[in-house]
Amino acid sequence: MKLNNKGWGTTEMIVISLALLIALIVSIYFISKLYGSFSLSNSNKIYVDLENNLVKATRKYVRDNDINVVTNYRVSYELLKQNGYINELKDSNNKDCNGYVIITNLDSKVYYKGYVICENYVTENRA
């Protein structure tokens, strides 16, 4: 009986590589289904956009009403909505959100920070 001592051939290597590639693709698919997304930044993008919309509306509100911020000033979403500066805050599930903007004056420089409160998300480091 003669043994084949040549090892794997090209055909066997291609078949095994394709099988491993298919297993990897299937694994990636199920992991992405389990976690919903490959990156957290994409899942939070809608909330960052909501925060930015609040800040933009607040800047316009402060400018239109000639508000002079000396130390800290808080502008709520309800106030912006009542005065027509913003329409609505809704998350990706079309659920209503709430929020506010803190305006801070440090050394004659004015900073705006938007905070959003939704069913599945709350801005970190809320004031």
Short mmCIF file of N, CA and C in Angstrom, two decimals:
data_model
loop_
_atom_site.label_atom_id
_atom_site.label_comp_id
_atom_site.label_asym_id
_atom_site.label_seq_id
_atom_site.Cartn_x
_atom_site.Cartn_y
_atom_site.Cartn_z
N MET A 1 0.84 -1.16 0.00
CA MET A 1 0.00 0.00 0.00
C MET A 1 0.89 1.24 0.00
N LYS A 2 0.64 2.12 -0.96
CA LYS A 2 1.44 3.31 -1.11
C LYS A 2 0.67 4.51 -0.55
N LEU A 3 1.31 5.33 0.34
CA LEU A 3 0.68 6.50 0.94
C LEU A 3 0.99 7.73 0.11
N ASN A 4 0.04 8.65 0.08
CA ASN A 4 0.23 9.92 -0.61
C ASN A 4 0.82 10.90 0.40
N ASN A 5 2.10 11.19 0.31
CA ASN A 5 2.78 12.06 1.25
C ASN A 5 2.96 13.48 0.72
N LYS A 6 2.14 13.91 -0.22
CA LYS A 6 2.29 15.23 -0.81
C LYS A 6 1.58 16.32 0.00
N GLY A 7 0.76 16.00 0.96
CA GLY A 7 0.03 17.00 1.75
C GLY A 7 -1.21 17.48 1.01
N TRP A 8 -1.73 18.61 1.43
CA TRP A 8 -2.93 19.16 0.81
C TRP A 8 -2.61 19.72 -0.55
N GLY A 9 -3.56 19.58 -1.40
CA GLY A 9 -3.43 20.18 -2.73
C GLY A 9 -4.15 21.51 -2.76
N THR A 10 -4.05 22.18 -3.88
CA THR A 10 -4.68 23.49 -4.05
C THR A 10 -6.20 23.38 -3.93
N THR A 11 -6.76 22.35 -4.48
CA THR A 11 -8.22 22.16 -4.45
C THR A 11 -8.72 22.04 -3.02
N GLU A 12 -8.07 21.21 -2.22
CA GLU A 12 -8.50 21.04 -0.84
C GLU A 12 -8.37 22.34 -0.06
N MET A 13 -7.29 23.08 -0.31
CA MET A 13 -7.08 24.35 0.40
C MET A 13 -8.15 25.37 0.03
N ILE A 14 -8.52 25.47 -1.22
CA ILE A 14 -9.57 26.40 -1.65
C ILE A 14 -10.90 26.02 -1.03
N VAL A 15 -11.23 24.73 -1.00
CA VAL A 15 -12.50 24.27 -0.42
C VAL A 15 -12.56 24.62 1.07
N ILE A 16 -11.50 24.35 1.80
CA ILE A 16 -11.47 24.64 3.23
C ILE A 16 -11.54 26.15 3.47
N SER A 17 -10.83 26.93 2.66
CA SER A 17 -10.86 28.39 2.81
C SER A 17 -12.26 28.94 2.55
N LEU A 18 -12.93 28.43 1.52
CA LEU A 18 -14.29 28.88 1.23
C LEU A 18 -15.25 28.51 2.35
N ALA A 19 -15.10 27.31 2.91
CA ALA A 19 -15.96 26.89 4.02
C ALA A 19 -15.75 27.81 5.23
N LEU A 20 -14.51 28.13 5.54
CA LEU A 20 -14.23 29.04 6.66
C LEU A 20 -14.77 30.45 6.39
N LEU A 21 -14.66 30.92 5.15
CA LEU A 21 -15.17 32.24 4.78
C LEU A 21 -16.69 32.29 4.93
N ILE A 22 -17.37 31.26 4.48
CA ILE A 22 -18.83 31.20 4.61
C ILE A 22 -19.23 31.18 6.08
N ALA A 23 -18.51 30.40 6.90
CA ALA A 23 -18.80 30.35 8.33
C ALA A 23 -18.59 31.73 8.97
N LEU A 24 -17.55 32.44 8.55
CA LEU A 24 -17.28 33.76 9.08
C LEU A 24 -18.38 34.75 8.70
N ILE A 25 -18.83 34.72 7.46
CA ILE A 25 -19.90 35.62 7.00
C ILE A 25 -21.20 35.34 7.74
N VAL A 26 -21.54 34.08 7.94
CA VAL A 26 -22.75 33.72 8.68
C VAL A 26 -22.64 34.20 10.13
N SER A 27 -21.47 34.04 10.73
CA SER A 27 -21.26 34.51 12.11
C SER A 27 -21.43 36.02 12.21
N ILE A 28 -20.85 36.75 11.28
CA ILE A 28 -20.97 38.21 11.29
C ILE A 28 -22.43 38.63 11.14
N TYR A 29 -23.17 37.96 10.29
CA TYR A 29 -24.58 38.27 10.09
C TYR A 29 -25.36 38.11 11.40
N PHE A 30 -25.17 36.98 12.07
CA PHE A 30 -25.93 36.74 13.30
C PHE A 30 -25.49 37.64 14.44
N ILE A 31 -24.22 37.97 14.51
CA ILE A 31 -23.75 38.90 15.54
C ILE A 31 -24.33 40.29 15.30
N SER A 32 -24.38 40.72 14.05
CA SER A 32 -24.95 42.03 13.76
C SER A 32 -26.44 42.06 14.05
N LYS A 33 -27.14 40.98 13.83
CA LYS A 33 -28.56 40.89 14.16
C LYS A 33 -28.74 40.95 15.67
N LEU A 34 -27.86 40.30 16.41
CA LEU A 34 -27.95 40.26 17.86
C LEU A 34 -27.73 41.63 18.47
N TYR A 35 -26.73 42.35 18.01
CA TYR A 35 -26.39 43.64 18.59
C TYR A 35 -27.00 44.82 17.84
N GLY A 36 -27.57 44.58 16.69
CA GLY A 36 -28.28 45.63 15.96
C GLY A 36 -27.43 46.52 15.09
N SER A 37 -26.15 46.62 15.35
CA SER A 37 -25.30 47.50 14.57
C SER A 37 -23.85 47.15 14.83
N PHE A 38 -23.00 47.51 13.89
CA PHE A 38 -21.57 47.25 14.05
C PHE A 38 -20.90 48.31 14.91
N SER A 39 -21.46 49.52 14.96
CA SER A 39 -20.81 50.55 15.77
C SER A 39 -21.84 51.29 16.60
N LEU A 40 -21.45 51.68 17.78
CA LEU A 40 -22.34 52.41 18.67
C LEU A 40 -22.57 53.83 18.19
N SER A 41 -21.59 54.40 17.51
CA SER A 41 -21.73 55.79 17.09
C SER A 41 -22.88 55.95 16.10
N ASN A 42 -23.12 54.96 15.25
CA ASN A 42 -24.23 55.05 14.31
C ASN A 42 -25.57 54.96 15.03
N SER A 43 -25.65 54.15 16.08
CA SER A 43 -26.92 54.00 16.78
C SER A 43 -27.24 55.26 17.59
N ASN A 44 -26.24 56.01 18.01
CA ASN A 44 -26.48 57.22 18.78
C ASN A 44 -26.52 58.47 17.91
N LYS A 45 -26.32 58.33 16.63
CA LYS A 45 -26.26 59.48 15.73
C LYS A 45 -27.56 60.27 15.75
N ILE A 46 -28.69 59.59 15.79
CA ILE A 46 -29.97 60.30 15.77
C ILE A 46 -30.13 61.16 17.02
N TYR A 47 -29.61 60.68 18.16
CA TYR A 47 -29.73 61.44 19.40
C TYR A 47 -28.78 62.64 19.40
N VAL A 48 -27.61 62.46 18.82
CA VAL A 48 -26.68 63.59 18.68
C VAL A 48 -27.30 64.65 17.76
N ASP A 49 -27.99 64.19 16.72
CA ASP A 49 -28.68 65.14 15.83
C ASP A 49 -29.78 65.89 16.58
N LEU A 50 -30.51 65.19 17.46
CA LEU A 50 -31.54 65.85 18.26
C LEU A 50 -30.92 66.90 19.18
N GLU A 51 -29.79 66.56 19.81
CA GLU A 51 -29.09 67.52 20.66
C GLU A 51 -28.66 68.74 19.86
N ASN A 52 -28.12 68.51 18.66
CA ASN A 52 -27.68 69.61 17.80
C ASN A 52 -28.85 70.49 17.36
N ASN A 53 -30.01 69.87 17.08
CA ASN A 53 -31.20 70.64 16.71
C ASN A 53 -31.66 71.53 17.86
N LEU A 54 -31.59 71.00 19.08
CA LEU A 54 -31.94 71.80 20.26
C LEU A 54 -31.00 73.00 20.39
N VAL A 55 -29.71 72.75 20.23
CA VAL A 55 -28.72 73.83 20.36
C VAL A 55 -28.95 74.89 19.28
N LYS A 56 -29.20 74.45 18.07
CA LYS A 56 -29.42 75.40 16.97
C LYS A 56 -30.65 76.27 17.23
N ALA A 57 -31.73 75.64 17.70
CA ALA A 57 -32.94 76.39 18.01
C ALA A 57 -32.71 77.35 19.18
N THR A 58 -31.93 76.92 20.16
CA THR A 58 -31.65 77.77 21.31
C THR A 58 -30.81 78.97 20.91
N ARG A 59 -29.83 78.77 20.05
CA ARG A 59 -29.01 79.90 19.58
C ARG A 59 -29.90 80.97 18.93
N LYS A 60 -30.83 80.50 18.10
CA LYS A 60 -31.73 81.43 17.43
C LYS A 60 -32.65 82.12 18.45
N TYR A 61 -33.14 81.37 19.42
CA TYR A 61 -34.00 81.93 20.46
C TYR A 61 -33.27 83.01 21.25
N VAL A 62 -32.03 82.74 21.66
CA VAL A 62 -31.23 83.70 22.42
C VAL A 62 -30.95 84.96 21.59
N ARG A 63 -30.61 84.76 20.33
CA ARG A 63 -30.32 85.89 19.44
C ARG A 63 -31.58 86.74 19.21
N ASP A 64 -32.71 86.09 18.92
CA ASP A 64 -33.95 86.82 18.63
C ASP A 64 -34.48 87.58 19.84
N ASN A 65 -34.26 87.05 21.04
CA ASN A 65 -34.81 87.67 22.25
C ASN A 65 -33.78 88.50 23.01
N ASP A 66 -32.62 88.70 22.43
CA ASP A 66 -31.55 89.51 23.05
C ASP A 66 -31.29 89.11 24.51
N ILE A 67 -31.13 87.83 24.73
CA ILE A 67 -30.88 87.32 26.08
C ILE A 67 -29.39 87.42 26.36
N ASN A 68 -29.06 88.04 27.48
CA ASN A 68 -27.67 88.18 27.88
C ASN A 68 -27.38 87.14 28.96
N VAL A 69 -26.54 86.19 28.62
CA VAL A 69 -26.21 85.12 29.55
C VAL A 69 -25.00 85.56 30.38
N VAL A 70 -25.22 85.68 31.68
CA VAL A 70 -24.16 86.13 32.57
C VAL A 70 -23.38 84.93 33.11
N THR A 71 -24.08 83.95 33.65
CA THR A 71 -23.40 82.74 34.16
C THR A 71 -23.98 81.52 33.47
N ASN A 72 -25.10 81.01 33.97
CA ASN A 72 -25.76 79.85 33.37
C ASN A 72 -27.20 80.20 33.04
N TYR A 73 -27.69 79.59 31.98
CA TYR A 73 -29.08 79.81 31.57
C TYR A 73 -29.58 78.50 30.99
N ARG A 74 -30.80 78.14 31.33
CA ARG A 74 -31.38 76.88 30.85
C ARG A 74 -32.60 77.18 29.98
N VAL A 75 -32.64 76.58 28.79
CA VAL A 75 -33.76 76.74 27.88
C VAL A 75 -34.35 75.36 27.63
N SER A 76 -35.63 75.21 27.90
CA SER A 76 -36.28 73.90 27.77
C SER A 76 -36.81 73.69 26.36
N TYR A 77 -37.01 72.43 26.03
CA TYR A 77 -37.60 72.08 24.74
C TYR A 77 -39.01 72.65 24.63
N GLU A 78 -39.77 72.61 25.74
CA GLU A 78 -41.15 73.11 25.72
C GLU A 78 -41.19 74.60 25.36
N LEU A 79 -40.25 75.37 25.92
CA LEU A 79 -40.19 76.80 25.62
C LEU A 79 -39.88 77.03 24.15
N LEU A 80 -38.92 76.27 23.63
CA LEU A 80 -38.56 76.41 22.21
C LEU A 80 -39.73 76.02 21.31
N LYS A 81 -40.45 74.99 21.68
CA LYS A 81 -41.58 74.52 20.88
C LYS A 81 -42.73 75.52 20.93
N GLN A 82 -43.02 76.06 22.12
CA GLN A 82 -44.11 77.04 22.27
C GLN A 82 -43.85 78.30 21.45
N ASN A 83 -42.60 78.68 21.34
CA ASN A 83 -42.26 79.90 20.61
C ASN A 83 -41.94 79.63 19.14
N GLY A 84 -42.10 78.41 18.68
CA GLY A 84 -41.94 78.10 17.26
C GLY A 84 -40.51 77.96 16.78
N TYR A 85 -39.57 77.69 17.68
CA TYR A 85 -38.17 77.55 17.27
C TYR A 85 -37.81 76.12 16.90
N ILE A 86 -38.62 75.17 17.33
CA ILE A 86 -38.37 73.77 17.01
C ILE A 86 -39.72 73.08 16.89
N ASN A 87 -39.81 72.11 16.00
CA ASN A 87 -41.09 71.43 15.80
C ASN A 87 -41.31 70.29 16.78
N GLU A 88 -40.48 69.28 16.69
CA GLU A 88 -40.67 68.12 17.56
C GLU A 88 -39.36 67.39 17.73
N LEU A 89 -39.26 66.66 18.82
CA LEU A 89 -38.11 65.79 19.09
C LEU A 89 -38.64 64.36 19.12
N LYS A 90 -38.24 63.58 18.13
CA LYS A 90 -38.66 62.18 18.06
C LYS A 90 -37.45 61.32 17.79
N ASP A 91 -37.41 60.15 18.44
CA ASP A 91 -36.28 59.24 18.22
C ASP A 91 -36.54 58.37 17.00
N SER A 92 -35.69 57.39 16.78
CA SER A 92 -35.80 56.54 15.59
C SER A 92 -37.05 55.66 15.61
N ASN A 93 -37.64 55.46 16.79
CA ASN A 93 -38.88 54.68 16.91
C ASN A 93 -40.11 55.57 16.86
N ASN A 94 -39.92 56.83 16.50
CA ASN A 94 -40.98 57.82 16.40
C ASN A 94 -41.65 58.11 17.76
N LYS A 95 -40.88 57.92 18.83
CA LYS A 95 -41.37 58.22 20.18
C LYS A 95 -40.92 59.63 20.55
N ASP A 96 -41.78 60.33 21.29
CA ASP A 96 -41.46 61.69 21.71
C ASP A 96 -40.31 61.71 22.70
N CYS A 97 -39.47 62.71 22.57
CA CYS A 97 -38.37 62.92 23.49
C CYS A 97 -38.53 64.29 24.13
N ASN A 98 -37.78 64.53 25.16
CA ASN A 98 -37.76 65.81 25.83
C ASN A 98 -36.32 66.28 25.89
N GLY A 99 -36.10 67.50 26.31
CA GLY A 99 -34.72 67.95 26.41
C GLY A 99 -34.61 69.40 26.82
N TYR A 100 -33.39 69.85 26.91
CA TYR A 100 -33.10 71.22 27.27
C TYR A 100 -31.68 71.55 26.84
N VAL A 101 -31.35 72.83 26.90
CA VAL A 101 -30.00 73.29 26.57
C VAL A 101 -29.51 74.14 27.73
N ILE A 102 -28.30 73.88 28.15
CA ILE A 102 -27.65 74.69 29.17
C ILE A 102 -26.68 75.64 28.46
N ILE A 103 -26.85 76.92 28.70
CA ILE A 103 -25.96 77.94 28.13
C ILE A 103 -25.06 78.42 29.26
N THR A 104 -23.77 78.39 29.03
CA THR A 104 -22.81 78.78 30.05
C THR A 104 -21.91 79.88 29.50
N ASN A 105 -21.68 80.90 30.31
CA ASN A 105 -20.78 81.98 29.94
C ASN A 105 -19.53 81.86 30.79
N LEU A 106 -18.42 81.50 30.15
CA LEU A 106 -17.14 81.40 30.84
C LEU A 106 -16.15 82.36 30.19
N ASP A 107 -15.71 83.34 30.95
CA ASP A 107 -14.73 84.32 30.45
C ASP A 107 -15.19 84.97 29.15
N SER A 108 -16.43 85.42 29.12
CA SER A 108 -17.03 86.09 27.96
C SER A 108 -17.16 85.19 26.74
N LYS A 109 -17.05 83.89 26.91
CA LYS A 109 -17.27 82.94 25.81
C LYS A 109 -18.51 82.13 26.17
N VAL A 110 -19.47 82.05 25.26
CA VAL A 110 -20.74 81.39 25.52
C VAL A 110 -20.71 79.98 24.93
N TYR A 111 -21.06 78.99 25.77
CA TYR A 111 -21.09 77.59 25.36
C TYR A 111 -22.52 77.07 25.47
N TYR A 112 -22.91 76.26 24.48
CA TYR A 112 -24.22 75.64 24.46
C TYR A 112 -24.04 74.12 24.54
N LYS A 113 -24.83 73.46 25.39
CA LYS A 113 -24.78 72.00 25.49
C LYS A 113 -26.21 71.49 25.53
N GLY A 114 -26.57 70.67 24.54
CA GLY A 114 -27.90 70.12 24.47
C GLY A 114 -28.00 68.78 25.19
N TYR A 115 -29.13 68.56 25.84
CA TYR A 115 -29.40 67.32 26.56
C TYR A 115 -30.74 66.78 26.10
N VAL A 116 -30.75 65.48 25.76
CA VAL A 116 -31.95 64.83 25.26
C VAL A 116 -32.33 63.70 26.21
N ILE A 117 -33.63 63.57 26.45
CA ILE A 117 -34.16 62.51 27.29
C ILE A 117 -35.21 61.76 26.48
N CYS A 118 -34.88 60.55 26.07
CA CYS A 118 -35.79 59.72 25.30
C CYS A 118 -36.05 58.42 26.06
N GLU A 119 -36.93 57.62 25.52
CA GLU A 119 -37.27 56.34 26.17
C GLU A 119 -36.05 55.43 26.29
N ASN A 120 -35.23 55.36 25.24
CA ASN A 120 -34.08 54.45 25.22
C ASN A 120 -32.73 55.17 25.28
N TYR A 121 -32.74 56.47 25.56
CA TYR A 121 -31.48 57.21 25.54
C TYR A 121 -31.59 58.44 26.44
N VAL A 122 -30.53 58.69 27.17
CA VAL A 122 -30.41 59.91 27.97
C VAL A 122 -28.98 60.42 27.76
N THR A 123 -28.85 61.70 27.46
CA THR A 123 -27.52 62.28 27.26
C THR A 123 -26.70 62.10 28.53
N GLU A 124 -25.45 61.68 28.34
CA GLU A 124 -24.55 61.49 29.47
C GLU A 124 -24.21 62.82 30.11
N ASN A 125 -23.87 62.78 31.40
CA ASN A 125 -23.45 63.95 32.17
C ASN A 125 -24.50 65.04 32.18
N ARG A 126 -25.74 64.62 32.39
CA ARG A 126 -26.83 65.61 32.42
C ARG A 126 -26.65 66.57 33.57
N ALA A 127 -27.06 67.79 33.33
CA ALA A 127 -26.99 68.82 34.39
C ALA A 127 -28.33 68.94 35.07
#
